[in-house]
Tab-separated table of N, CA and C and ligand atoms in Angstrom:
chain	number	residue	atom	x	y	z
A	1	UNK	N	0.855	-1.206	0.000
A	1	UNK	CA	0.000	0.000	0.000
A	1	UNK	C	0.879	1.241	0.000
A	2	UNK	N	0.360	2.313	-0.538
A	2	UNK	CA	1.082	3.581	-0.500
A	2	UNK	C	1.004	4.124	0.921
A	3	UNK	N	2.162	4.448	1.478
A	3	UNK	CA	2.248	4.955	2.851
A	3	UNK	C	3.013	6.275	2.866
A	4	UNK	N	2.902	6.954	4.008
A	4	UNK	CA	3.761	8.113	4.285
A	4	UNK	C	4.575	7.818	5.528
A	5	UNK	N	5.811	8.314	5.544
A	5	UNK	CA	6.666	8.145	6.711
A	5	UNK	C	7.422	9.439	6.963
A	6	UNK	N	7.805	9.658	8.210
A	6	UNK	CA	8.583	10.856	8.528
A	6	UNK	C	10.065	10.517	8.532
A	7	UNK	N	10.825	11.344	7.843
A	7	UNK	CA	12.284	11.218	7.798
A	7	UNK	C	12.896	12.489	8.362
A	8	UNK	N	13.915	12.328	9.200
A	8	UNK	CA	14.709	13.476	9.646
A	8	UNK	C	16.160	13.230	9.255
A	9	UNK	N	16.724	14.173	8.517
A	9	UNK	CA	18.173	14.172	8.271
A	9	UNK	C	18.778	14.958	9.429
A	10	UNK	N	19.572	14.268	10.249
A	10	UNK	CA	20.009	14.776	11.554
A	10	UNK	C	21.164	15.787	11.425
A	11	UNK	N	21.466	16.486	12.535
A	11	UNK	CA	22.493	17.546	12.489
A	11	UNK	C	23.857	17.090	11.951
A	12	UNK	N	24.246	15.847	12.212
A	12	UNK	CA	25.558	15.390	11.728
A	12	UNK	C	25.587	15.336	10.204
A	13	UNK	N	24.512	14.856	9.597
A	13	UNK	CA	24.467	14.732	8.137
A	13	UNK	C	24.314	16.097	7.477
A	14	UNK	N	23.555	16.999	8.100
A	14	UNK	CA	23.449	18.363	7.568
A	14	UNK	C	24.833	19.016	7.611
A	15	UNK	N	25.540	18.846	8.733
A	15	UNK	CA	26.871	19.455	8.880
A	15	UNK	C	27.858	18.897	7.857
A	16	UNK	N	27.690	17.631	7.500
A	16	UNK	CA	28.577	17.004	6.501
A	16	UNK	C	28.213	17.380	5.078
A	17	UNK	N	27.101	18.099	4.909
A	17	UNK	CA	26.666	18.544	3.576
A	17	UNK	C	26.283	17.377	2.674
A	18	UNK	N	25.590	16.378	3.250
A	18	UNK	CA	25.171	15.228	2.457
A	18	UNK	C	23.645	15.110	2.370
A	19	UNK	N	22.950	16.238	2.566
A	19	UNK	CA	21.480	16.227	2.482
A	19	UNK	C	21.027	15.705	1.111
A	20	UNK	N	21.621	16.234	0.070
A	20	UNK	CA	21.224	15.836	-1.284
A	20	UNK	C	21.508	14.371	-1.570
A	21	UNK	N	22.655	13.897	-1.106
A	21	UNK	CA	22.993	12.483	-1.329
A	21	UNK	C	22.012	11.569	-0.613
A	22	UNK	N	21.565	11.973	0.566
A	22	UNK	CA	20.606	11.144	1.308
A	22	UNK	C	19.240	11.178	0.620
A	23	UNK	N	18.803	12.352	0.219
A	23	UNK	CA	17.497	12.438	-0.454
A	23	UNK	C	17.527	11.666	-1.777
A	24	UNK	N	18.655	11.669	-2.457
A	24	UNK	CA	18.770	10.898	-3.710
A	24	UNK	C	18.515	9.413	-3.457
A	25	UNK	N	18.953	8.918	-2.311
A	25	UNK	CA	18.709	7.494	-2.012
A	25	UNK	C	17.220	7.210	-1.860
A	26	UNK	N	16.509	8.150	-1.226
A	26	UNK	CA	15.050	7.975	-1.108
A	26	UNK	C	14.420	7.964	-2.500
A	27	UNK	N	14.801	8.927	-3.308
A	27	UNK	CA	14.218	9.044	-4.655
A	27	UNK	C	14.567	7.838	-5.519
A	28	UNK	N	15.803	7.389	-5.427
A	28	UNK	CA	16.216	6.243	-6.241
A	28	UNK	C	15.492	4.967	-5.837
A	29	UNK	N	14.977	4.929	-4.598
A	29	UNK	CA	14.234	3.762	-4.129
A	29	UNK	C	12.736	3.919	-4.401
A	30	UNK	N	12.352	4.970	-5.101
A	30	UNK	CA	10.940	5.131	-5.478
A	30	UNK	C	10.104	5.936	-4.503
A	31	UNK	N	10.743	6.500	-3.483
A	31	UNK	CA	9.994	7.353	-2.550
A	31	UNK	C	9.984	8.782	-3.077
A	32	UNK	N	8.902	9.478	-2.816
A	32	UNK	CA	8.791	10.884	-3.214
A	32	UNK	C	8.775	11.758	-1.969
A	33	UNK	N	9.476	12.893	-2.023
A	33	UNK	CA	9.392	13.898	-0.961
A	33	UNK	C	8.102	14.693	-1.199
A	34	UNK	N	7.154	14.586	-0.268
A	34	UNK	CA	5.877	15.305	-0.442
A	34	UNK	C	5.737	16.467	0.546
A	35	UNK	N	6.724	16.613	1.439
A	35	UNK	CA	6.798	17.777	2.335
A	35	UNK	C	8.228	17.841	2.833
A	36	UNK	N	8.730	19.052	3.085
A	36	UNK	CA	10.102	19.186	3.574
A	36	UNK	C	10.315	20.553	4.202
A	37	UNK	N	11.108	20.579	5.259
A	37	UNK	CA	11.572	21.856	5.804
A	37	UNK	C	12.851	21.662	6.604
A	38	UNK	N	13.644	22.747	6.660
A	38	UNK	CA	14.829	22.751	7.502
A	38	UNK	C	14.475	23.504	8.765
A	39	UNK	N	14.865	22.941	9.907
A	39	UNK	CA	14.517	23.569	11.182
A	39	UNK	C	15.599	23.271	12.216
A	40	UNK	N	15.897	24.270	13.045
A	40	UNK	CA	16.771	24.037	14.194
A	40	UNK	C	15.834	23.790	15.371
A	41	UNK	N	15.732	22.543	15.796
A	41	UNK	CA	14.748	22.169	16.812
A	41	UNK	C	15.059	22.833	18.147
A	42	UNK	N	14.011	23.263	18.823
A	42	UNK	CA	14.148	23.721	20.209
A	42	UNK	C	14.205	22.488	21.117
A	43	UNK	N	14.629	22.716	22.344
A	43	UNK	CA	14.638	21.635	23.333
A	43	UNK	C	13.242	21.020	23.483
A	44	UNK	N	12.218	21.879	23.532
A	44	UNK	CA	10.837	21.410	23.700
A	44	UNK	C	10.390	20.571	22.505
A	45	UNK	N	10.738	21.031	21.299
A	45	UNK	CA	10.359	20.269	20.096
A	45	UNK	C	11.013	18.896	20.088
A	46	UNK	N	12.296	18.842	20.440
A	46	UNK	CA	13.016	17.564	20.420
A	46	UNK	C	12.493	16.634	21.518
A	47	UNK	N	12.263	17.181	22.708
A	47	UNK	CA	11.738	16.344	23.804
A	47	UNK	C	10.363	15.791	23.463
A	48	UNK	N	9.527	16.613	22.855
A	48	UNK	CA	8.176	16.164	22.487
A	48	UNK	C	8.212	15.104	21.401
A	49	UNK	N	9.098	15.305	20.448
A	49	UNK	CA	9.190	14.343	19.348
A	49	UNK	C	9.621	12.971	19.867
A	50	UNK	N	10.597	12.974	20.777
A	50	UNK	CA	11.155	11.719	21.297
A	50	UNK	C	10.560	11.322	22.647
A	51	UNK	N	9.352	11.784	22.948
A	51	UNK	CA	8.732	11.551	24.265
A	51	UNK	C	8.724	10.075	24.665
A	52	UNK	N	8.579	9.184	23.689
A	52	UNK	CA	8.522	7.750	24.026
A	52	UNK	C	9.837	7.247	24.626
A	53	UNK	N	10.925	7.999	24.424
A	53	UNK	CA	12.234	7.586	24.957
A	53	UNK	C	12.586	8.297	26.264
A	54	UNK	N	11.636	9.038	26.837
A	54	UNK	CA	11.919	9.914	27.989
A	54	UNK	C	12.631	9.208	29.140
A	55	UNK	N	12.282	7.959	29.383
A	55	UNK	CA	12.873	7.236	30.526
A	55	UNK	C	14.177	6.520	30.168
A	56	UNK	N	14.572	6.570	28.902
A	56	UNK	CA	15.791	5.851	28.499
A	56	UNK	C	17.029	6.637	28.944
A	57	UNK	N	18.117	5.905	29.242
A	57	UNK	CA	19.332	6.585	29.736
A	57	UNK	C	19.936	7.546	28.715
A	58	UNK	N	19.652	7.318	27.419
A	58	UNK	CA	20.267	8.157	26.387
A	58	UNK	C	19.429	9.384	26.032
A	59	UNK	N	18.298	9.585	26.732
A	59	UNK	CA	17.369	10.652	26.335
A	59	UNK	C	18.021	12.038	26.329
A	60	UNK	N	18.771	12.352	27.388
A	60	UNK	CA	19.397	13.673	27.480
A	60	UNK	C	20.377	13.926	26.340
A	61	UNK	N	21.208	12.915	26.059
A	61	UNK	CA	22.179	13.040	24.963
A	61	UNK	C	21.465	13.151	23.618
A	62	UNK	N	20.384	12.401	23.470
A	62	UNK	CA	19.623	12.421	22.216
A	62	UNK	C	19.059	13.821	21.954
A	63	UNK	N	18.442	14.405	22.972
A	63	UNK	CA	17.851	15.744	22.820
A	63	UNK	C	18.956	16.777	22.573
A	64	UNK	N	20.072	16.658	23.299
A	64	UNK	CA	21.182	17.600	23.110
A	64	UNK	C	21.708	17.514	21.676
A	65	UNK	N	21.847	16.291	21.180
A	65	UNK	CA	22.361	16.141	19.819
A	65	UNK	C	21.377	16.679	18.788
A	66	UNK	N	20.106	16.365	18.951
A	66	UNK	CA	19.113	16.760	17.943
A	66	UNK	C	18.864	18.272	17.917
A	67	UNK	N	19.289	18.974	18.985
A	67	UNK	CA	19.161	20.433	19.008
A	67	UNK	C	20.504	21.119	18.732
A	68	UNK	N	21.525	20.340	18.362
A	68	UNK	CA	22.876	20.901	18.200
A	68	UNK	C	23.069	21.627	16.879
A	69	UNK	N	22.137	21.473	15.958
A	69	UNK	CA	22.241	22.123	14.652
A	69	UNK	C	20.977	21.850	13.870
A	70	UNK	N	20.854	22.457	12.690
A	70	UNK	CA	19.623	22.272	11.915
A	70	UNK	C	19.454	20.844	11.406
A	71	UNK	N	18.200	20.485	11.199
A	71	UNK	CA	17.837	19.189	10.617
A	71	UNK	C	16.948	19.456	9.402
A	72	UNK	N	16.815	18.451	8.545
A	72	UNK	CA	15.863	18.536	7.429
A	72	UNK	C	14.791	17.472	7.671
A	73	UNK	N	13.560	17.946	7.852
A	73	UNK	CA	12.440	17.053	8.148
A	73	UNK	C	11.631	16.882	6.867
A	74	UNK	N	11.343	15.639	6.521
A	74	UNK	CA	10.582	15.387	5.298
A	74	UNK	C	9.494	14.358	5.527
A	75	UNK	N	8.458	14.450	4.709
A	75	UNK	CA	7.492	13.364	4.585
A	75	UNK	C	7.803	12.650	3.268
A	76	UNK	N	8.027	11.339	3.369
A	76	UNK	CA	8.283	10.510	2.194
A	76	UNK	C	7.039	9.688	1.913
A	77	UNK	N	6.673	9.613	0.639
A	77	UNK	CA	5.480	8.857	0.247
A	77	UNK	C	5.857	7.823	-0.798
A	78	UNK	N	5.253	6.656	-0.682
A	78	UNK	CA	5.487	5.622	-1.698
A	78	UNK	C	4.974	4.279	-1.211
A	79	UNK	N	5.044	3.308	-2.109
A	79	UNK	CA	4.663	1.941	-1.788
A	79	UNK	C	5.520	1.457	-0.609
A	80	UNK	N	4.869	1.001	0.458
A	80	UNK	CA	5.610	0.407	1.576
A	80	UNK	C	6.660	1.370	2.151
A	81	UNK	N	6.342	2.659	2.194
A	81	UNK	CA	7.339	3.698	2.497
A	81	UNK	C	8.028	3.502	3.854
A	82	UNK	N	7.310	3.035	4.854
A	82	UNK	CA	7.882	2.948	6.210
A	82	UNK	C	9.026	1.937	6.232
A	83	UNK	N	8.764	0.745	5.721
A	83	UNK	CA	9.798	-0.293	5.712
A	83	UNK	C	10.888	0.013	4.690
A	84	UNK	N	10.499	0.537	3.541
A	84	UNK	CA	11.492	0.911	2.523
A	84	UNK	C	12.501	1.890	3.110
A	85	UNK	N	11.990	2.896	3.830
A	85	UNK	CA	12.899	3.885	4.424
A	85	UNK	C	13.786	3.242	5.479
A	86	UNK	N	13.233	2.344	6.284
A	86	UNK	CA	14.049	1.704	7.330
A	86	UNK	C	15.147	0.831	6.714
A	87	UNK	N	14.819	0.179	5.611
A	87	UNK	CA	15.838	-0.608	4.914
A	87	UNK	C	16.943	0.292	4.367
A	88	UNK	N	16.554	1.437	3.815
A	88	UNK	CA	17.556	2.364	3.277
A	88	UNK	C	18.460	2.896	4.383
A	89	UNK	N	17.887	3.162	5.577
A	89	UNK	CA	18.662	3.729	6.688
A	89	UNK	C	19.667	2.730	7.246
A	90	UNK	N	19.266	1.479	7.410
A	90	UNK	CA	20.106	0.491	8.075
A	90	UNK	C	19.929	0.533	9.583
A	91	UNK	N	20.678	-0.304	10.289
A	91	UNK	CA	20.541	-0.443	11.737
A	91	UNK	C	20.823	0.879	12.456
A	92	UNK	N	20.156	1.061	13.606
A	92	UNK	CA	20.300	2.281	14.403
A	92	UNK	C	21.765	2.569	14.703
A	93	UNK	N	22.495	1.527	15.068
A	93	UNK	CA	23.934	1.680	15.327
A	93	UNK	C	24.694	1.513	14.006
A	94	UNK	N	25.339	2.569	13.530
A	94	UNK	CA	26.032	2.492	12.232
A	94	UNK	C	27.034	1.344	12.146
A	95	UNK	N	27.592	0.960	13.295
A	95	UNK	CA	28.564	-0.146	13.291
A	95	UNK	C	27.896	-1.468	12.931
A	96	UNK	N	26.559	-1.527	13.090
A	96	UNK	CA	25.824	-2.750	12.760
A	96	UNK	C	25.043	-2.615	11.454
A	97	UNK	N	25.154	-1.459	10.820
A	97	UNK	CA	24.351	-1.209	9.613
A	97	UNK	C	24.957	-1.914	8.399
A	98	UNK	N	24.105	-2.490	7.570
A	98	UNK	CA	24.553	-3.240	6.391
A	98	UNK	C	25.219	-2.310	5.376
A	99	UNK	N	26.067	-2.912	4.581
A	99	UNK	CA	26.733	-2.190	3.499
A	99	UNK	C	25.711	-1.544	2.574
A	100	UNK	N	26.015	-0.337	2.143
A	100	UNK	CA	25.126	0.329	1.201
A	100	UNK	C	23.980	1.091	1.844
A	101	UNK	N	23.863	1.008	3.173
A	101	UNK	CA	22.801	1.755	3.844
A	101	UNK	C	23.287	3.171	4.178
A	102	UNK	N	22.332	4.049	4.422
A	102	UNK	CA	22.662	5.450	4.717
A	102	UNK	C	23.527	5.546	5.968
A	103	UNK	N	23.161	4.820	7.000
A	103	UNK	CA	23.926	4.924	8.252
A	103	UNK	C	25.331	4.345	8.099
A	104	UNK	N	25.454	3.267	7.368
A	104	UNK	CA	26.788	2.695	7.141
A	104	UNK	C	27.676	3.702	6.400
A	105	UNK	N	27.086	4.392	5.437
A	105	UNK	CA	27.886	5.254	4.561
A	105	UNK	C	28.104	6.657	5.120
A	106	UNK	N	27.172	7.156	5.957
A	106	UNK	CA	27.260	8.561	6.362
A	106	UNK	C	27.319	8.784	7.874
A	107	UNK	N	27.118	7.736	8.705
A	107	UNK	CA	26.983	7.963	10.145
A	107	UNK	C	28.213	7.499	10.909
A	108	UNK	N	28.396	8.091	12.093
A	108	UNK	CA	29.592	7.849	12.898
A	108	UNK	C	29.301	7.059	14.164
A	109	UNK	N	28.141	7.264	14.767
A	109	UNK	CA	27.876	6.688	16.088
A	109	UNK	C	26.378	6.515	16.271
A	110	UNK	N	25.999	5.831	17.347
A	110	UNK	CA	24.569	5.580	17.570
A	110	UNK	C	23.814	6.895	17.819
A	111	UNK	N	24.497	7.904	18.321
A	111	UNK	CA	23.839	9.209	18.505
A	111	UNK	C	23.845	9.997	17.191
A	112	UNK	N	25.024	10.149	16.625
A	112	UNK	CA	25.139	10.865	15.352
A	112	UNK	C	24.945	9.842	14.237
A	113	UNK	N	23.680	9.433	14.043
A	113	UNK	CA	23.422	8.339	13.094
A	113	UNK	C	22.688	8.784	11.833
A	114	UNK	N	22.854	10.047	11.488
A	114	UNK	CA	22.498	10.612	10.162
A	114	UNK	C	21.015	10.799	9.886
A	115	UNK	N	20.214	9.808	10.237
A	115	UNK	CA	18.787	9.876	9.873
A	115	UNK	C	17.902	9.249	10.949
A	116	UNK	N	16.672	9.731	10.975
A	116	UNK	CA	15.604	9.084	11.732
A	116	UNK	C	14.515	8.711	10.748
A	117	UNK	N	13.840	7.598	10.986
A	117	UNK	CA	12.660	7.243	10.194
A	117	UNK	C	11.622	6.604	11.083
A	118	UNK	N	10.363	6.886	10.816
A	118	UNK	CA	9.270	6.302	11.610
A	118	UNK	C	9.377	4.774	11.604
A	119	UNK	N	9.074	4.153	12.764
A	119	UNK	CA	9.256	2.702	12.862
A	119	UNK	C	7.968	1.895	12.708
A	120	UNK	N	6.819	2.570	12.543
A	120	UNK	CA	5.551	1.846	12.381
A	120	UNK	C	4.537	2.811	11.788
A	121	UNK	N	3.399	2.260	11.370
A	121	UNK	CA	2.340	3.117	10.809
A	121	UNK	C	1.836	4.103	11.858
A	122	UNK	N	1.720	3.627	13.102
A	122	UNK	CA	1.228	4.514	14.169
A	122	UNK	C	2.229	5.640	14.433
A	123	UNK	N	3.529	5.313	14.502
A	123	UNK	CA	4.526	6.379	14.704
A	123	UNK	C	4.547	7.326	13.516
A	124	UNK	N	4.439	6.794	12.315
A	124	UNK	CA	4.472	7.656	11.131
A	124	UNK	C	3.347	8.685	11.200
A	125	UNK	N	2.170	8.241	11.565
A	125	UNK	CA	1.037	9.160	11.633
A	125	UNK	C	1.287	10.254	12.673
A	126	UNK	N	1.777	9.847	13.839
A	126	UNK	CA	2.052	10.826	14.900
A	126	UNK	C	3.187	11.769	14.490
A	127	UNK	N	4.243	11.211	13.940
A	127	UNK	CA	5.437	12.005	13.633
A	127	UNK	C	5.197	12.974	12.471
A	128	UNK	N	4.462	12.536	11.458
A	128	UNK	CA	4.142	13.452	10.350
A	128	UNK	C	3.324	14.625	10.897
A	129	UNK	N	2.322	14.318	11.720
A	129	UNK	CA	1.461	15.379	12.259
A	129	UNK	C	2.219	16.281	13.231
A	130	UNK	N	3.285	15.750	13.846
A	130	UNK	CA	4.076	16.544	14.790
A	130	UNK	C	4.757	17.706	14.070
A	131	UNK	N	5.160	17.484	12.828
A	131	UNK	CA	5.916	18.509	12.096
A	131	UNK	C	5.150	19.218	10.987
A	132	UNK	N	4.086	18.604	10.467
A	132	UNK	CA	3.422	19.197	9.297
A	132	UNK	C	1.911	19.273	9.476
A	133	UNK	N	1.352	20.426	9.058
A	133	UNK	CA	-0.098	20.540	8.902
A	133	UNK	C	-0.488	19.872	7.588
A	134	UNK	N	-1.741	19.472	7.493
A	134	UNK	CA	-2.210	18.785	6.284
A	134	UNK	C	-1.930	19.620	5.029
A	135	UNK	N	-2.070	20.942	5.126
A	135	UNK	CA	-1.896	21.781	3.927
A	135	UNK	C	-0.426	22.010	3.569
A	136	UNK	N	0.497	21.453	4.351
A	136	UNK	CA	1.924	21.545	4.016
A	136	UNK	C	2.414	20.289	3.296
A	137	UNK	N	1.518	19.339	3.099
A	137	UNK	CA	1.887	18.081	2.431
A	137	UNK	C	1.329	18.131	1.005
A	138	UNK	N	2.212	17.857	0.049
A	138	UNK	CA	1.888	18.070	-1.368
A	138	UNK	C	2.034	16.783	-2.158
A	139	UNK	N	1.061	15.882	-2.069
A	139	UNK	CA	1.153	14.638	-2.837
A	139	UNK	C	1.206	14.941	-4.330
A	140	UNK	N	2.017	14.168	-5.052
A	140	UNK	CA	2.198	14.469	-6.476
A	140	UNK	C	1.490	13.466	-7.369
A	141	UNK	N	0.813	12.494	-6.765
A	141	UNK	CA	-0.041	11.594	-7.545
A	141	UNK	C	0.721	10.581	-8.381
B	1	CMP	P1	16.296	7.474	16.150
B	1	CMP	O1	15.757	6.601	15.075
B	1	CMP	O2	16.299	8.934	15.879
B	1	CMP	O3	15.467	7.210	17.489
B	1	CMP	C1	16.011	7.442	18.762
B	1	CMP	C2	17.486	7.704	18.729
B	1	CMP	O4	18.153	7.544	19.950
B	1	CMP	C3	18.147	6.717	17.800
B	1	CMP	O5	17.799	7.024	16.462
B	1	CMP	C4	19.618	6.891	18.182
B	1	CMP	O6	20.244	7.932	17.455
B	1	CMP	C5	19.543	7.340	19.649
B	1	CMP	N1	20.104	6.343	20.563
B	1	CMP	C6	21.168	6.536	21.367
B	1	CMP	N2	21.423	5.435	22.085
B	1	CMP	C7	20.505	4.503	21.731
B	1	CMP	C8	20.254	3.147	22.116
B	1	CMP	N3	20.994	2.528	23.033
B	1	CMP	N4	19.206	2.507	21.521
B	1	CMP	C9	18.430	3.114	20.611
B	1	CMP	N5	18.623	4.402	20.217
B	1	CMP	C10	19.657	5.088	20.757
């Protein structure tokens, strides 16, 4: 089925100037960017986005990293978009990410891991709505 998923190109990848190379991987896999913006997240925005991780030991470092510089937030649309994007990203820890994945090629550590992608249909719905109003999403048919 055609799905939408939320993708974030994280501060490390923006700083490395590989935004275009990462988006090309989405496009080459048949996903379309149907919404996009660059934003420097506030502490409140980052904490709210990652609220499900609030009790995890890495929460403070995660929020600090995600607010350390601008990110590019996108909605990707396509057949099986959620899983397709997760396959393109590779494992959360770049050291465990398969060859040819975004994290293997562009990421340094489990914190600075280049990209975020929604992990389920329920998260995708919440995460897309967290960053975009309905009128900011431009399906291209
Ligand atoms: P992301 O997909 O953005 O979701 C939560 C982030 O927390 C994850 O990517 C990692 O960058 C970061 N993180 C740091 N430590 C861990 C860990 N031990 N397990 C999972 N995620 C972690």
